[in-house]
Amino acid sequence: MNLKRIFGALLTALGIGGLIYTAVLFAGTSGDMTDVKSLIIYGVLGIIFFVSGISLVRTTKDES
């Protein structure tokens, strides 16, 4: 397996984890400003990791 594909899969998994963590925080938030900031930060990082991981896996060619 290619190293880029492994790194892409790792980024994708981190992105999914970040998005799930954002959903858990969103479910338990009370609406304070610090809660909203953390929701935005974790959500944006999760989306960035997820999209970059998926694109890295898709654009890397299989060379066997």
Coordinates of C-alpha atoms in Angstrom, one line a residue:
M1 CA 0.0 0.0 0.0
N2 CA 1.2 3.4 -0.9
L3 CA 2.3 5.8 1.9
K4 CA 0.1 8.6 0.5
R5 CA -3.0 6.3 0.7
I6 CA -2.2 5.5 4.3
F7 CA -1.8 9.1 5.2
G8 CA -5.0 9.9 3.3
A9 CA -6.9 7.2 5.2
L10 CA -5.5 8.6 8.5
L11 CA -6.6 12.1 7.6
T12 CA -10.0 10.9 6.7
A13 CA -10.3 9.0 10.0
L14 CA -9.2 12.1 11.9
G15 CA -11.8 14.2 10.0
I16 CA -14.6 11.8 10.8
G17 CA -13.5 11.8 14.4
G18 CA -13.5 15.6 14.5
L19 CA -17.0 15.8 12.9
I20 CA -18.4 13.2 15.4
Y21 CA -16.8 15.1 18.3
T22 CA -18.4 18.3 17.0
A23 CA -21.8 16.6 16.9
V24 CA -21.4 15.4 20.5
L25 CA -20.5 18.9 21.6
F26 CA -23.4 20.3 19.7
A27 CA -25.8 17.9 21.4
G28 CA -24.6 19.0 24.8
T29 CA -24.1 22.7 24.3
S30 CA -26.0 25.3 26.3
G31 CA -25.3 28.2 23.9
D32 CA -22.4 29.9 25.6
M33 CA -19.9 31.8 23.4
T34 CA -17.1 29.4 24.3
D35 CA -19.2 26.5 23.2
V36 CA -19.9 28.1 19.8
K37 CA -16.2 28.8 19.3
S38 CA -15.2 25.3 20.0
L39 CA -18.0 24.0 17.8
I40 CA -16.7 26.1 14.9
I41 CA -13.1 25.2 15.4
Y42 CA -13.6 21.4 15.7
G43 CA -16.1 21.4 12.8
V44 CA -13.9 23.3 10.4
L45 CA -10.8 21.2 11.3
G46 CA -12.9 18.0 10.9
I47 CA -14.2 19.1 7.4
I48 CA -10.7 20.2 6.3
F49 CA -9.1 16.8 7.4
F50 CA -12.0 14.8 5.9
V51 CA -11.9 16.6 2.5
S52 CA -8.1 16.5 2.2
G53 CA -7.9 12.8 3.2
I54 CA -10.6 11.8 0.7
S55 CA -9.0 13.8 -2.1
L56 CA -5.6 12.4 -1.3
V57 CA -6.9 8.8 -1.5
R58 CA -8.8 9.5 -4.7
T59 CA -5.9 11.2 -6.6
T60 CA -3.2 8.7 -5.6
K61 CA -2.7 6.0 -8.2
D62 CA -2.3 2.3 -7.3
E63 CA 1.1 1.2 -8.4
S64 CA 1.5 -2.6 -7.9

